[in-house]
mmCIF file of C-alpha atoms in Angstrom:
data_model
loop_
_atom_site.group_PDB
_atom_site.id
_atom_site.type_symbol
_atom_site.label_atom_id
_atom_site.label_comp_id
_atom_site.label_asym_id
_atom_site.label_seq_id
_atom_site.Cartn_x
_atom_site.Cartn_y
_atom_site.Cartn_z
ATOM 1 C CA UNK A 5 88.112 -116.356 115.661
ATOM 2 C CA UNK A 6 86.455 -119.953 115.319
ATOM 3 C CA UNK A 7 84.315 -119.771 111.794
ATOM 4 C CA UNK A 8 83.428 -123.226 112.121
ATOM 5 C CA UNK A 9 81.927 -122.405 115.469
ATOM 6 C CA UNK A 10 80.226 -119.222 114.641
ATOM 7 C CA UNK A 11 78.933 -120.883 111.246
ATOM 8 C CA UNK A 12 77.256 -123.684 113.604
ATOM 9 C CA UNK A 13 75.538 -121.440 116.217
ATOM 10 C CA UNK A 14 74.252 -119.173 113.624
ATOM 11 C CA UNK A 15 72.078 -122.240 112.090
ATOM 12 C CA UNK A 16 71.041 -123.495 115.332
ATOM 13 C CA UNK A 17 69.796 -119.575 115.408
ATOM 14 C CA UNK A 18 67.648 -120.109 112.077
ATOM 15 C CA UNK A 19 69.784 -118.763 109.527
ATOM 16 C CA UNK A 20 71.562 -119.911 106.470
ATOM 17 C CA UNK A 21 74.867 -119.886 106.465
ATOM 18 C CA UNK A 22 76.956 -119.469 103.399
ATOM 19 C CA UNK A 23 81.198 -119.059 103.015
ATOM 20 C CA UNK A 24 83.162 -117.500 100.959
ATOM 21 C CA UNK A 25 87.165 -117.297 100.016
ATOM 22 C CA UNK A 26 86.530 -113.851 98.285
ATOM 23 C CA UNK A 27 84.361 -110.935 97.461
ATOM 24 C CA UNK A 28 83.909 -111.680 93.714
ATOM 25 C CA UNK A 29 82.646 -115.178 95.112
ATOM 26 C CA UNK A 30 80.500 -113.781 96.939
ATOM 27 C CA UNK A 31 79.068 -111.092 94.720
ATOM 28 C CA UNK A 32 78.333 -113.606 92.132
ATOM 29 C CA UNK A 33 76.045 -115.742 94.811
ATOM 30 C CA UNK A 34 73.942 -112.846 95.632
ATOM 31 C CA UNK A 35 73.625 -111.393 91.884
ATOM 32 C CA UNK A 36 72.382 -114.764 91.138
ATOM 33 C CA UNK A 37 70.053 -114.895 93.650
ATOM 34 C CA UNK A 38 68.261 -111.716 94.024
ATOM 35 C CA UNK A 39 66.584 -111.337 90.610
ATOM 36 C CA UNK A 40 63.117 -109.579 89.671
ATOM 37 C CA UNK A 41 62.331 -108.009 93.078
ATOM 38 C CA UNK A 42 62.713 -104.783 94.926
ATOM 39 C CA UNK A 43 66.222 -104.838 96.626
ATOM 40 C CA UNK A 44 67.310 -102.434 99.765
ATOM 41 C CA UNK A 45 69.992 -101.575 101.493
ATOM 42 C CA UNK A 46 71.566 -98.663 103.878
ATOM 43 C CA UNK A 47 75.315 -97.581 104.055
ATOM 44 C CA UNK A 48 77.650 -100.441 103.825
ATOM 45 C CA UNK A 49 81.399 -99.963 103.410
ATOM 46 C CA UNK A 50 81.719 -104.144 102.931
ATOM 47 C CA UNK A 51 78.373 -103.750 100.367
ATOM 48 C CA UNK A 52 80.872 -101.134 98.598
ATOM 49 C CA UNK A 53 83.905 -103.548 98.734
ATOM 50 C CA UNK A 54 81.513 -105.930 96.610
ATOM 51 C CA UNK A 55 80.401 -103.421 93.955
ATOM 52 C CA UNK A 56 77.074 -105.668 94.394
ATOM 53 C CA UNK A 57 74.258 -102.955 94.046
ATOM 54 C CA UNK A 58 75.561 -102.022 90.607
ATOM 55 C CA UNK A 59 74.923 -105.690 89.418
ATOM 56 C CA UNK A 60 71.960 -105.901 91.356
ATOM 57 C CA UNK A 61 70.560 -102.692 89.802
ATOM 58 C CA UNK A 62 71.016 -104.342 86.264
ATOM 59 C CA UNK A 63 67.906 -106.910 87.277
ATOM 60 C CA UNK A 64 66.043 -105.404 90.080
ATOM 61 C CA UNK A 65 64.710 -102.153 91.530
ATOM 62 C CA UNK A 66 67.376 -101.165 93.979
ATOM 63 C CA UNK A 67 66.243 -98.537 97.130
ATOM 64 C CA UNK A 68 69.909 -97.118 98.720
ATOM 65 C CA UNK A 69 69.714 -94.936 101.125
ATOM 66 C CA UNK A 70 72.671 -93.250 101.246
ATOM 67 C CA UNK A 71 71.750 -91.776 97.715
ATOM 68 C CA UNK A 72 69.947 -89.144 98.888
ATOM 69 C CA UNK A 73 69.037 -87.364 101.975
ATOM 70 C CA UNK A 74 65.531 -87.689 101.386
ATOM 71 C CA UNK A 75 63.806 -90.057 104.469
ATOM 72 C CA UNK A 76 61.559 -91.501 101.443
ATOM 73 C CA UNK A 77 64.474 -93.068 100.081
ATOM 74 C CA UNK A 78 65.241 -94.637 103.063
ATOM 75 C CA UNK A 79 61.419 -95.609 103.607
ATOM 76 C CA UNK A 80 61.309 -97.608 100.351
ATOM 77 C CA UNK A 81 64.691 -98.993 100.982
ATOM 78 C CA UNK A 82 62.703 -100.111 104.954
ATOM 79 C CA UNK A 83 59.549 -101.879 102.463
ATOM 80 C CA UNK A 84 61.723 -103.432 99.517
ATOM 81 C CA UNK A 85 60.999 -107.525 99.546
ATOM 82 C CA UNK A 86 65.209 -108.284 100.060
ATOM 83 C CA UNK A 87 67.527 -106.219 102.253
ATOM 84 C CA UNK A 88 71.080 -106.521 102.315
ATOM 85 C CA UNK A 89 73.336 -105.417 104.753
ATOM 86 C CA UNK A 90 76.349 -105.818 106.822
ATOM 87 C CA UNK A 91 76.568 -106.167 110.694
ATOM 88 C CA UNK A 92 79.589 -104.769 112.936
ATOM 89 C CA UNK A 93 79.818 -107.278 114.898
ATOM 90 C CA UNK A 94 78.600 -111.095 114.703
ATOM 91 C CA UNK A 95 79.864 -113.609 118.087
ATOM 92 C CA UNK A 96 81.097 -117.081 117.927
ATOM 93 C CA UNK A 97 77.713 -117.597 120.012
ATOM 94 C CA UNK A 98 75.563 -116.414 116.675
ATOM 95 C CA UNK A 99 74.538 -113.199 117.563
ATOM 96 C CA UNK A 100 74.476 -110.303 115.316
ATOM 97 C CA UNK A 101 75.127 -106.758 116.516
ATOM 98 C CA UNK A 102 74.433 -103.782 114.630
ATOM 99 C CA UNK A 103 75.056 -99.898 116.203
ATOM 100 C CA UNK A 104 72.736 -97.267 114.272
ATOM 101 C CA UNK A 105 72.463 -93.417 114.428
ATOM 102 C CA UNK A 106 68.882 -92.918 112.123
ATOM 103 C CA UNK A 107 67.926 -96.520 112.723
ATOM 104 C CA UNK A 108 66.876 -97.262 108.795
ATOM 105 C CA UNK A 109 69.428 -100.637 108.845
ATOM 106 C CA UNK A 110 67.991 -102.071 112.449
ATOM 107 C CA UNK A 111 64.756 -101.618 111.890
ATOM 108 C CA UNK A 112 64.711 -102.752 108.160
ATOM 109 C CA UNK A 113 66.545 -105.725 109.580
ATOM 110 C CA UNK A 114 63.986 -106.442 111.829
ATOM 111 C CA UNK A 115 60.729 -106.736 110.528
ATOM 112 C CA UNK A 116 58.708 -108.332 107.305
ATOM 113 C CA UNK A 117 60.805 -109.081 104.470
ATOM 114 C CA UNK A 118 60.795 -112.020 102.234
ATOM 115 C CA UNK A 119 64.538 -112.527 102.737
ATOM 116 C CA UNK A 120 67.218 -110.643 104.484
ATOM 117 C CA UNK A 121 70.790 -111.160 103.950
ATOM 118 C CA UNK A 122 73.821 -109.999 106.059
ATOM 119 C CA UNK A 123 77.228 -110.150 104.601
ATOM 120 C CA UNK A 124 80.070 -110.027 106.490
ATOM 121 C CA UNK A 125 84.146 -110.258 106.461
ATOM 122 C CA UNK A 126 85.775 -112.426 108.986
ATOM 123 C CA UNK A 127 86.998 -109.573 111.027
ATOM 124 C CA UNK A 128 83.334 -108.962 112.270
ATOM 125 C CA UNK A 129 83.304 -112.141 113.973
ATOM 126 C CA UNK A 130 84.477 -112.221 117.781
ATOM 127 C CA UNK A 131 84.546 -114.846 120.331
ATOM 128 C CA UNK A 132 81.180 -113.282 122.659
ATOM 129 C CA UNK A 133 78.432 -110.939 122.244
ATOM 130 C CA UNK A 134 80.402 -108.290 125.019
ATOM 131 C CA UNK A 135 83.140 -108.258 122.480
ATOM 132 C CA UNK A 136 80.701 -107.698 119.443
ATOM 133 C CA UNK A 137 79.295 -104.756 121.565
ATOM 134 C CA UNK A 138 82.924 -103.377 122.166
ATOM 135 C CA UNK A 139 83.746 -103.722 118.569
ATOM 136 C CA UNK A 140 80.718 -102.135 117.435
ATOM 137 C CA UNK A 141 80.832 -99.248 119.697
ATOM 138 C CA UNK A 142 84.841 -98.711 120.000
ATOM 139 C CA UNK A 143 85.647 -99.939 116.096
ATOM 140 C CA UNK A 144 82.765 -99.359 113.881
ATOM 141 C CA UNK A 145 81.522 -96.216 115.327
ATOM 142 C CA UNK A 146 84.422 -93.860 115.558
ATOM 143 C CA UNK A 147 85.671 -95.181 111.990
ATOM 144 C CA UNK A 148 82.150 -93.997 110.605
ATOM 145 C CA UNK A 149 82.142 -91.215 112.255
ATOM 146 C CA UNK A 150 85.012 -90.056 110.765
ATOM 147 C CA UNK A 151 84.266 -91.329 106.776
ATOM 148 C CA UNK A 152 80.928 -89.360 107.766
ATOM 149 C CA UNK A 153 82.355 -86.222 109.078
ATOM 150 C CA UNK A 154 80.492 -86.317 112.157
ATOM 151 C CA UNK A 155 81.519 -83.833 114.787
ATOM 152 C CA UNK A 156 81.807 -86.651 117.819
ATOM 153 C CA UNK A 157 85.046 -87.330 120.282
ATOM 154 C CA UNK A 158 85.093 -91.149 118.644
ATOM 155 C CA UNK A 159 85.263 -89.896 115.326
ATOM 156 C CA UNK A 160 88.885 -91.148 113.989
ATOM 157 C CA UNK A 161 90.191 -92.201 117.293
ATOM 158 C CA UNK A 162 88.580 -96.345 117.492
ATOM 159 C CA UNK A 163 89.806 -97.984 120.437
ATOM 160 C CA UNK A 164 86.939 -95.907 123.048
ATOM 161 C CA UNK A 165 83.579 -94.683 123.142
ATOM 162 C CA UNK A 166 82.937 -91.506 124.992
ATOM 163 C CA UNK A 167 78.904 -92.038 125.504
ATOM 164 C CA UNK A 168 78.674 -89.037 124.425
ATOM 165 C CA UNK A 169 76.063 -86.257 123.732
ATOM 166 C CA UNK A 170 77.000 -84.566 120.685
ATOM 167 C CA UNK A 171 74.302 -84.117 117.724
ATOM 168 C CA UNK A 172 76.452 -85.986 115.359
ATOM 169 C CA UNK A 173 76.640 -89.334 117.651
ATOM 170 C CA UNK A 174 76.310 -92.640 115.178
ATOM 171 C CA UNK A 175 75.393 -94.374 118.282
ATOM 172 C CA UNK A 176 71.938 -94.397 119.107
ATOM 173 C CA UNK A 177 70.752 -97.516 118.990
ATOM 174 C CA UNK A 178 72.363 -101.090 119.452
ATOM 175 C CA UNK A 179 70.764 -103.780 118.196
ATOM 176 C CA UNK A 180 71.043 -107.764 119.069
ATOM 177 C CA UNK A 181 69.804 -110.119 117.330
ATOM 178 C CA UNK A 182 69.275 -113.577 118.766
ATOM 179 C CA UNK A 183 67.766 -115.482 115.905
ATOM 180 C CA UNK A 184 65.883 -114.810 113.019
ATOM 181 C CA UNK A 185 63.533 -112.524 113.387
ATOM 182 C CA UNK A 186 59.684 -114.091 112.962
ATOM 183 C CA UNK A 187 58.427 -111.767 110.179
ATOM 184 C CA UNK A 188 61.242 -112.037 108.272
ATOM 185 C CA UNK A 189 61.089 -115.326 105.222
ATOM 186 C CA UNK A 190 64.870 -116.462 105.257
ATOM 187 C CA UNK A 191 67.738 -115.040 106.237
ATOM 188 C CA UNK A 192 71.249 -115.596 105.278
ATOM 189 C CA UNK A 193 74.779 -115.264 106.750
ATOM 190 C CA UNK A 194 76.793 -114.290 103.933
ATOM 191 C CA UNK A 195 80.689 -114.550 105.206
ATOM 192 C CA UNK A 196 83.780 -113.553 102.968
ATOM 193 C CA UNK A 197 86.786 -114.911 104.295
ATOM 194 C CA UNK A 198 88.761 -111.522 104.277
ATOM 195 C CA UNK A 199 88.984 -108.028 105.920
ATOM 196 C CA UNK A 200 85.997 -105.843 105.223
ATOM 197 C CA UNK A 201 84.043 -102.548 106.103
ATOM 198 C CA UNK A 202 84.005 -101.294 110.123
#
């Protein structure tokens, strides 16, 4: 894993890139940052390993979909001015790749928000964008599936992705990002030089 190289290409992509020795660092950037605004997010086991949404929550109107079953939480999470969120995998080449099963993070990533910001570990970043696929499909999917209880053939085993058809399948919908998206203000790389979330 090259960070200096992956830090590089994700500028020349259009976003800001920010580093990190540790979580705590990191959590302390963002809670500074976001202040006075509507704040979402979707499941994140790396947003979990920063404890950030209870600081945020202490300043800001925070929308978190995995709160509630209810598709209107998930909707104002979609239309709050910041979203933060993780990606599975990012390349050495800059791009981000996120896997989705209801599609709430990828398409809130996506479109018309003042900022967006993705925060990562190191162990997201791989050397191409076929490895960020792999790792997304054959790493973060079957490990979710399992925390999730999802009745798939991934769920547990990570190393292979069965394409498969069951009800339950996390994989629905991969999404590449090249660059930052148009409708979106600024968007930052957040990256925490340790191990974290799938």
């Amino acid at each position: 894993m090259d960070l200096l190289k992956a830090k590089e290409n994700l500028e020349k992509r259009g976003y800001t890139v920010r580093i990190f020795d540790t979580c705590e660092e990191a959590a302390a950037y963002l809670d500074e940052s976001i202040r006075d605004t509507t704040v979402g997010t979707g499941g994140s086991m790396t947003l979990d390993a920063l404890n950030i949404l209870e600081r945020l929550e202490k300043h800001n109107t925070v929308y978190y979909r995995n709160r509630s079953k209810d598709i209107d939480d998930a909707r104002k999470a979609m239309s709050a001015a910041v979203y933060i969120t993780s990606a599975n995998a990012v390349s050495e080449n800059g791009e981000i790749v996120n896997i989705d099963g209801a599609g709430n993070r990828v398409a809130a990533a996506s479109f018309d928000k003042e900022r967006l910001y993705y925060v990562i570990g190191t162990n997201k970043i791989v050397p191409t964008l076929e490895d960020a696929i792999t790792r997304a499909r054959t790493i973060a999917a079957p490990l979710n599936a399992a925390r999730l209880n999802r009745d798939t053939p991934c769920a547990g085993k990570p190393g292979k992705c069965y394409d498969c058809a069951s009800q339950d399948r996390l994989c629905r919908n991969i999404s590449i990002t090249l660059g930052r998206m148009l409708s979106i203000g600024s968007v930052e790389v957040i990256i925490i030089k340790q191990d974290l979330g799938y």
